[in-house]
């Protein structure tokens, strides 16, 4: 039966069809939906959110060690977090099939960098497969598991935003269980990587890579499509679809396994075409390998090193002109929609209180990262998940009086459980006067409200433990722990001032559920309104950055009215969080009828 599926939906289906028994992930665009689909549709797969990507890989590795087929999923930067177990898994091998799905984000639609995961495959000496549509996304999960078991290695399954989120038809099949015997098998020479054992495993890894390179020559998803020999294109993934769309008569070597590469196949293809071009997104990964073979090839000088490819870009690169149009392109100018926190977001209230205290804010990855943008403008740095606490602590301890009472770290609850616990412990251990604000909105909001160890609910909404941040901090040795409701801006502002003045580490938990959570909602859903006659036009409310607020210019002022305009609330958007009410000095904001 054929069904229309997104790439992520097909990956989830592939996990089920090919006998995956356990799946683990931390949410991150563009990979998030993989585990959501597994959780929703395939109850015979043990599936759950992990606190971070490193733990997700470790949990899946445990399942694979026991002979189960296992899957871990993450976005590209998640593999940085998981790099430690990933690199050594290459040495231990896996027993049961283990596929590591990593979704790259060319163009940085929702990421802090562009990163090409194929480099990790080469770095870790493991194979990497890459689908070009949803059917291949499903089928290659099965191939990746088969390769994993045959060569005793973890296999990277590289997707990208365009493959993960676009849809195409998929032929579905019944589930087939893995063939490995399940159980606890003792084999310390293989699975305990003490130096003496690891030295014996390294030659195994190198030989495996040679064997995989030979296998790649016959891998059925590496295939030649001969057309006009005047132009030969080597490509993979979404880039192959773009090139095929705009140059349908050209010859193609389409790669389904992008590491190790099939050298004989590439040499043979190159000998059959007059002009050889590699079309690939991000790094010149295939191009450089082809050059090292001594083969003349064109590539990144045509397509560039950054951003996402499109049919227009590929046609322009190959012909110098383009008649192609993206399916989504339209001939009209759309109004600008800068990213912003939602109406009623508790983070806005916390930032308003922080702004009053004129602090330097070390930020983190989450909805609150949007607090860096005007008019809020309250993040002074943001490096990666979990980094804010360490950075604020480093500033505080290195600058002494220059930073004392000014350095604040902000981090969300999900990010705290992901990678904020260890820097918080470091702060308690090494001291200083840093104040940490955990913006606890009871969910992983940035990726669509997934649960985490602090919510009391699993992926499948079963009740579970609710990790207590305050008790954790107490166990770490924090003596100053405060819990505030950020919508009470004045009280939050006061607590922040008190903790900044303390000459020791302090923790403030600013707790209020995400405004989009229906089940834990504490907002009254009673919109506010502004009395235009009382509004002085100071824009204090506008500067909170709430999208429910707008400033109306006065074109023809009344006699004696020196205002340039007044604020107005869109009652259809307002959820009554009262942050604007808290900052208004003219008593112009009231409850709407």
Short mmCIF file of C-alpha atoms in Angstrom, two decimals, residues 22-369:
data_model
loop_
_atom_site.label_atom_id
_atom_site.label_comp_id
_atom_site.label_asym_id
_atom_site.label_seq_id
_atom_site.Cartn_x
_atom_site.Cartn_y
_atom_site.Cartn_z
CA UNK A 22 14.13 0.77 21.02
CA UNK A 23 14.31 4.39 19.89
CA UNK A 24 15.68 7.36 21.82
CA UNK A 25 16.07 11.04 20.93
CA UNK A 26 16.25 14.61 22.13
CA UNK A 27 13.99 16.96 20.11
CA UNK A 28 15.62 19.31 17.65
CA UNK A 29 14.43 20.69 14.31
CA UNK A 30 14.45 19.14 11.72
CA UNK A 31 14.56 15.73 13.46
CA UNK A 32 11.86 16.12 16.15
CA UNK A 33 8.94 14.39 14.46
CA UNK A 34 10.77 11.07 14.02
CA UNK A 35 10.32 10.08 17.65
CA UNK A 36 6.90 11.73 17.86
CA UNK A 37 5.65 9.50 15.02
CA UNK A 38 7.20 6.42 16.65
CA UNK A 39 5.60 7.31 19.98
CA UNK A 40 2.22 7.95 18.40
CA UNK A 41 1.97 5.04 15.94
CA UNK A 42 4.28 2.18 16.90
CA UNK A 43 3.67 1.06 20.47
CA UNK A 44 5.80 -2.09 20.14
CA UNK A 45 8.92 0.09 19.87
CA UNK A 46 10.23 1.12 23.30
CA UNK A 47 10.62 4.85 22.74
CA UNK A 48 11.34 7.85 24.93
CA UNK A 49 12.86 11.30 25.08
CA UNK A 50 16.36 11.36 26.52
CA UNK A 51 17.69 14.35 28.50
CA UNK A 52 20.22 14.96 25.71
CA UNK A 53 21.66 13.40 22.57
CA UNK A 54 24.62 11.79 24.33
CA UNK A 55 22.25 9.86 26.58
CA UNK A 56 20.05 8.96 23.58
CA UNK A 57 23.04 7.33 21.86
CA UNK A 58 24.08 5.55 25.04
CA UNK A 59 20.57 4.13 25.60
CA UNK A 60 20.36 2.93 22.00
CA UNK A 61 23.87 1.47 22.28
CA UNK A 62 22.76 -0.56 25.29
CA UNK A 63 19.86 -1.96 23.31
CA UNK A 64 22.15 -2.83 20.39
CA UNK A 65 24.72 -4.47 22.69
CA UNK A 66 21.89 -6.75 23.82
CA UNK A 67 21.11 -7.75 20.23
CA UNK A 68 18.13 -5.43 19.68
CA UNK A 69 17.78 -3.24 16.62
CA UNK A 70 18.00 0.35 17.87
CA UNK A 71 17.65 3.91 16.61
CA UNK A 72 18.75 7.27 18.00
CA UNK A 73 17.71 10.55 16.36
CA UNK A 74 18.93 14.13 16.64
CA UNK A 75 19.69 17.27 14.69
CA UNK A 76 23.19 17.94 13.43
CA UNK A 77 24.44 19.90 16.46
CA UNK A 78 23.15 17.08 18.66
CA UNK A 79 25.89 14.84 17.31
CA UNK A 80 28.41 17.28 18.80
CA UNK A 81 26.88 16.49 22.20
CA UNK A 82 26.90 12.77 21.42
CA UNK A 83 30.40 12.75 19.91
CA UNK A 84 31.99 11.04 22.90
CA UNK A 85 30.02 7.76 22.84
CA UNK A 86 29.77 7.96 19.05
CA UNK A 87 33.52 7.88 18.49
CA UNK A 88 34.09 4.90 20.78
CA UNK A 89 31.06 2.98 19.48
CA UNK A 90 33.02 2.82 16.25
CA UNK A 91 35.54 0.69 18.17
CA UNK A 92 33.21 -1.52 20.21
CA UNK A 93 30.81 -2.31 17.40
CA UNK A 94 27.16 -2.86 18.14
CA UNK A 95 25.94 -6.50 17.82
CA UNK A 96 22.27 -5.64 17.05
CA UNK A 97 21.70 -3.09 14.28
CA UNK A 98 22.14 0.54 15.34
CA UNK A 99 21.14 3.43 13.07
CA UNK A 100 21.97 6.97 14.17
CA UNK A 101 19.66 9.40 12.35
CA UNK A 102 21.19 12.87 12.11
CA UNK A 103 19.28 15.66 10.36
CA UNK A 104 21.35 18.51 8.93
CA UNK A 105 19.92 22.00 8.50
CA UNK A 106 21.39 23.72 5.41
CA UNK A 107 20.43 27.42 5.43
CA UNK A 108 20.07 27.32 9.23
CA UNK A 109 16.27 27.48 9.21
CA UNK A 110 16.33 26.69 12.94
CA UNK A 111 19.95 26.19 13.98
CA UNK A 112 22.96 28.05 15.28
CA UNK A 113 25.34 26.78 12.60
CA UNK A 114 25.55 24.86 9.32
CA UNK A 115 27.29 21.54 9.82
CA UNK A 116 27.87 18.65 7.45
CA UNK A 117 27.38 15.35 9.26
CA UNK A 118 29.20 13.39 6.54
CA UNK A 119 32.41 14.68 8.12
CA UNK A 120 31.48 12.89 11.35
CA UNK A 121 31.13 9.63 9.42
CA UNK A 122 34.64 10.04 8.02
CA UNK A 123 35.97 11.21 11.41
CA UNK A 124 34.41 8.29 13.27
CA UNK A 125 35.21 5.75 10.49
CA UNK A 126 31.60 4.58 10.17
CA UNK A 127 29.36 4.29 7.09
CA UNK A 128 26.85 6.99 6.17
CA UNK A 129 23.73 6.57 4.03
CA UNK A 130 21.60 9.40 2.67
CA UNK A 131 18.07 9.23 1.19
CA UNK A 132 16.75 11.38 -1.67
CA UNK A 133 13.02 11.03 -0.94
CA UNK A 134 10.61 9.54 1.58
CA UNK A 135 10.60 6.06 -0.02
CA UNK A 136 14.37 5.90 0.30
CA UNK A 137 14.12 7.35 3.81
CA UNK A 138 12.06 4.33 4.82
CA UNK A 139 13.98 1.73 2.83
CA UNK A 140 17.44 2.96 3.83
CA UNK A 141 16.57 2.50 7.51
CA UNK A 142 16.34 -1.21 6.70
CA UNK A 143 19.55 -1.12 4.67
CA UNK A 144 21.35 0.78 7.44
CA UNK A 145 20.30 -1.82 10.02
CA UNK A 146 21.42 -4.63 7.70
CA UNK A 147 24.82 -2.96 7.13
CA UNK A 148 25.12 -2.30 10.86
CA UNK A 149 24.69 -5.99 11.70
CA UNK A 150 26.74 -7.32 8.78
CA UNK A 151 29.74 -5.07 9.50
CA UNK A 152 29.25 -4.73 13.28
CA UNK A 153 29.12 -0.94 13.19
CA UNK A 154 26.86 1.95 13.97
CA UNK A 155 25.55 3.51 10.72
CA UNK A 156 24.87 7.22 10.30
CA UNK A 157 21.64 7.98 8.44
CA UNK A 158 21.99 11.55 7.21
CA UNK A 159 18.82 13.50 6.44
CA UNK A 160 18.36 17.23 5.86
CA UNK A 161 15.55 19.72 6.43
CA UNK A 162 14.22 19.33 2.89
CA UNK A 163 14.16 15.50 3.02
CA UNK A 164 12.78 15.35 6.57
CA UNK A 165 9.93 17.79 5.99
CA UNK A 166 8.91 17.26 2.33
CA UNK A 167 6.46 14.52 1.34
CA UNK A 168 6.35 11.79 -1.30
CA UNK A 169 4.69 8.41 -1.78
CA UNK A 170 5.95 5.44 0.23
CA UNK A 171 5.23 1.75 -0.32
CA UNK A 172 4.70 0.24 3.11
CA UNK A 173 5.33 -3.34 4.27
CA UNK A 174 4.78 -5.48 7.35
CA UNK A 175 7.19 -5.49 10.28
CA UNK A 176 10.18 -7.88 10.20
CA UNK A 177 12.02 -8.58 13.44
CA UNK A 178 15.80 -8.52 13.71
CA UNK A 179 17.62 -11.84 13.54
CA UNK A 180 20.14 -11.39 16.37
CA UNK A 181 19.77 -13.44 19.54
CA UNK A 182 18.68 -11.21 22.41
CA UNK A 183 20.40 -11.35 25.78
CA UNK A 184 23.25 -10.22 27.98
CA UNK A 185 26.42 -11.45 26.35
CA UNK A 186 29.73 -10.93 28.20
CA UNK A 187 32.57 -9.95 25.86
CA UNK A 188 34.86 -7.46 27.65
CA UNK A 189 37.60 -7.67 25.00
CA UNK A 190 35.11 -6.16 22.55
CA UNK A 191 33.02 -3.88 24.72
CA UNK A 192 35.44 -2.62 27.42
CA UNK A 193 37.66 0.00 25.85
CA UNK A 194 40.62 -0.06 28.18
CA UNK A 195 43.72 0.96 26.20
CA UNK A 196 44.90 -2.64 25.71
CA UNK A 197 41.50 -3.67 24.28
CA UNK A 198 41.09 -0.47 22.26
CA UNK A 199 44.49 -0.98 20.58
CA UNK A 200 43.28 -4.39 19.39
CA UNK A 201 40.04 -2.91 18.10
CA UNK A 202 41.56 -0.08 16.04
CA UNK A 203 42.88 -2.38 13.27
CA UNK A 204 39.43 -3.97 13.19
CA UNK A 205 37.93 -0.52 12.56
CA UNK A 206 40.38 0.19 9.73
CA UNK A 207 39.75 -3.19 8.05
CA UNK A 208 36.01 -2.68 8.41
CA UNK A 209 36.27 0.60 6.54
CA UNK A 210 38.08 -1.14 3.67
CA UNK A 211 35.41 -3.85 3.60
CA UNK A 212 32.68 -1.20 3.56
CA UNK A 213 34.38 0.61 0.67
CA UNK A 214 34.28 -2.64 -1.33
CA UNK A 215 30.64 -3.12 -0.31
CA UNK A 216 29.81 0.41 -1.52
CA UNK A 217 30.74 -0.64 -5.08
CA UNK A 218 27.76 -3.00 -5.16
CA UNK A 219 25.38 -1.17 -2.83
CA UNK A 220 22.15 -0.94 -4.87
CA UNK A 221 21.40 2.63 -3.74
CA UNK A 222 24.64 3.77 -5.44
CA UNK A 223 23.52 3.77 -9.07
CA UNK A 224 24.41 5.22 -12.46
CA UNK A 225 21.69 6.79 -14.60
CA UNK A 226 23.24 7.35 -18.01
CA UNK A 227 21.91 10.11 -20.24
CA UNK A 228 23.78 12.71 -22.26
CA UNK A 229 27.49 12.04 -21.70
CA UNK A 230 28.31 15.72 -22.18
CA UNK A 231 27.51 16.33 -18.50
CA UNK A 232 27.97 13.86 -15.64
CA UNK A 233 26.71 14.78 -12.18
CA UNK A 234 27.61 13.03 -8.92
CA UNK A 235 25.09 13.85 -6.21
CA UNK A 236 23.03 12.58 -3.28
CA UNK A 237 20.10 13.53 -1.06
CA UNK A 238 17.93 16.54 -1.89
CA UNK A 239 20.70 17.95 -4.12
CA UNK A 240 20.23 14.97 -6.48
CA UNK A 241 16.52 15.82 -6.86
CA UNK A 242 17.31 19.45 -7.66
CA UNK A 243 19.94 18.48 -10.26
CA UNK A 244 17.69 15.84 -11.85
CA UNK A 245 14.83 18.36 -12.05
CA UNK A 246 16.77 21.04 -13.89
CA UNK A 247 19.11 18.79 -15.96
CA UNK A 248 16.92 15.75 -16.78
CA UNK A 249 18.96 14.72 -19.82
CA UNK A 250 22.34 14.65 -18.01
CA UNK A 251 24.07 11.51 -16.72
CA UNK A 252 24.02 10.88 -12.96
CA UNK A 253 25.88 8.89 -10.37
CA UNK A 254 23.44 8.96 -7.49
CA UNK A 255 24.96 7.97 -4.15
CA UNK A 256 22.88 6.38 -1.41
CA UNK A 257 26.00 5.59 0.62
CA UNK A 258 28.07 8.76 0.92
CA UNK A 259 30.82 7.25 3.10
CA UNK A 260 32.89 5.31 2.29
CA UNK A 261 32.66 6.19 -1.38
CA UNK A 262 32.67 3.64 -4.26
CA UNK A 263 35.98 4.64 -5.91
CA UNK A 264 35.79 2.20 -8.84
CA UNK A 265 32.25 3.29 -9.63
CA UNK A 266 33.26 6.95 -9.52
CA UNK A 267 36.28 6.37 -11.77
CA UNK A 268 34.18 4.43 -14.27
CA UNK A 269 31.47 7.11 -14.31
CA UNK A 270 34.05 9.89 -14.73
CA UNK A 271 35.56 8.07 -17.72
CA UNK A 272 32.17 7.94 -19.44
CA UNK A 273 31.28 11.65 -19.28
CA UNK A 274 32.90 14.72 -20.83
CA UNK A 275 32.29 17.16 -17.96
CA UNK A 276 32.11 15.96 -14.34
CA UNK A 277 30.38 18.05 -11.65
CA UNK A 278 29.58 17.25 -8.01
CA UNK A 279 26.35 18.83 -6.75
CA UNK A 280 26.18 18.64 -2.95
CA UNK A 281 25.00 20.83 -0.07
CA UNK A 282 27.37 22.33 2.49
CA UNK A 283 30.95 21.00 2.43
CA UNK A 284 32.83 19.76 -0.70
CA UNK A 285 32.81 16.28 0.83
CA UNK A 286 32.41 14.17 -2.31
CA UNK A 287 34.25 16.70 -4.48
CA UNK A 288 37.42 16.55 -2.38
CA UNK A 289 37.37 12.76 -2.37
CA UNK A 290 37.05 12.72 -6.17
CA UNK A 291 39.94 15.20 -6.50
CA UNK A 292 42.07 12.96 -4.27
CA UNK A 293 41.45 10.18 -6.79
CA UNK A 294 43.18 12.42 -9.36
CA UNK A 295 39.95 13.01 -11.29
CA UNK A 296 39.18 16.44 -12.77
CA UNK A 297 35.91 17.66 -11.30
CA UNK A 298 33.94 20.87 -10.73
CA UNK A 299 31.90 21.58 -7.59
CA UNK A 300 31.86 24.27 -4.98
CA UNK A 301 33.25 26.95 -7.29
CA UNK A 302 29.83 26.66 -8.97
CA UNK A 303 27.44 26.12 -6.05
CA UNK A 304 29.18 27.83 -3.11
CA UNK A 305 29.95 26.57 0.38
CA UNK A 306 27.00 27.94 2.34
CA UNK A 307 23.24 27.69 2.45
CA UNK A 308 20.63 25.34 1.07
CA UNK A 309 20.58 24.48 -2.63
CA UNK A 310 17.46 24.95 -4.75
CA UNK A 311 16.65 23.99 -8.35
CA UNK A 312 17.28 27.62 -9.35
CA UNK A 313 20.72 27.66 -7.72
CA UNK A 314 21.69 24.35 -9.31
CA UNK A 315 20.55 25.41 -12.80
CA UNK A 316 22.33 28.74 -12.42
CA UNK A 317 25.49 26.94 -11.31
CA UNK A 318 25.45 24.55 -14.26
CA UNK A 319 24.23 26.80 -17.07
CA UNK A 320 24.65 30.39 -15.87
CA UNK A 321 20.91 31.02 -16.15
CA UNK A 322 17.75 29.72 -14.53
CA UNK A 323 14.14 29.29 -15.56
CA UNK A 324 13.31 27.05 -12.59
CA UNK A 325 11.02 28.21 -9.84
CA UNK A 326 10.67 26.69 -6.41
CA UNK A 327 7.27 25.14 -5.77
CA UNK A 328 6.82 27.51 -2.87
CA UNK A 329 7.82 30.72 -4.66
CA UNK A 330 5.17 33.38 -5.15
CA UNK A 331 5.19 36.66 -7.01
CA UNK A 332 4.18 38.95 -4.17
CA UNK A 333 5.96 40.66 -1.34
CA UNK A 334 5.01 39.22 2.03
CA UNK A 335 5.02 41.32 5.20
CA UNK A 336 8.06 40.77 7.37
CA UNK A 337 7.49 38.50 10.38
CA UNK A 338 10.51 38.71 12.66
CA UNK A 339 10.77 35.80 15.13
CA UNK A 340 9.21 36.70 18.47
CA UNK A 341 8.09 35.16 21.73
CA UNK A 342 4.36 34.37 21.82
CA UNK A 343 1.75 36.60 23.46
CA UNK A 344 1.67 35.70 27.15
CA UNK A 345 5.12 34.06 27.09
CA UNK A 346 6.46 34.04 30.67
CA UNK A 347 10.00 34.60 29.36
CA UNK A 348 9.00 38.11 28.27
CA UNK A 349 8.06 38.95 31.84
CA UNK A 350 11.35 37.56 33.16
CA UNK A 351 13.33 39.58 30.62
CA UNK A 352 11.37 42.69 31.61
CA UNK A 353 12.43 42.17 35.23
CA UNK A 354 16.04 41.49 34.20
CA UNK A 355 16.08 44.64 32.08
CA UNK A 356 15.14 46.73 35.08
CA UNK A 357 18.27 45.41 36.84
CA UNK A 358 20.55 46.30 33.89
CA UNK A 359 22.43 43.00 33.84
CA UNK A 360 24.74 41.22 31.39
CA UNK A 361 22.94 38.07 30.28
CA UNK A 362 24.66 34.88 29.17
CA UNK A 363 21.98 33.12 27.15
CA UNK A 364 21.19 29.62 25.96
CA UNK A 365 19.27 27.71 23.26
CA UNK A 366 15.48 27.78 23.48
CA UNK A 367 12.52 30.15 23.03
CA UNK A 368 14.30 32.61 25.31
CA UNK A 369 17.07 32.97 22.68
#
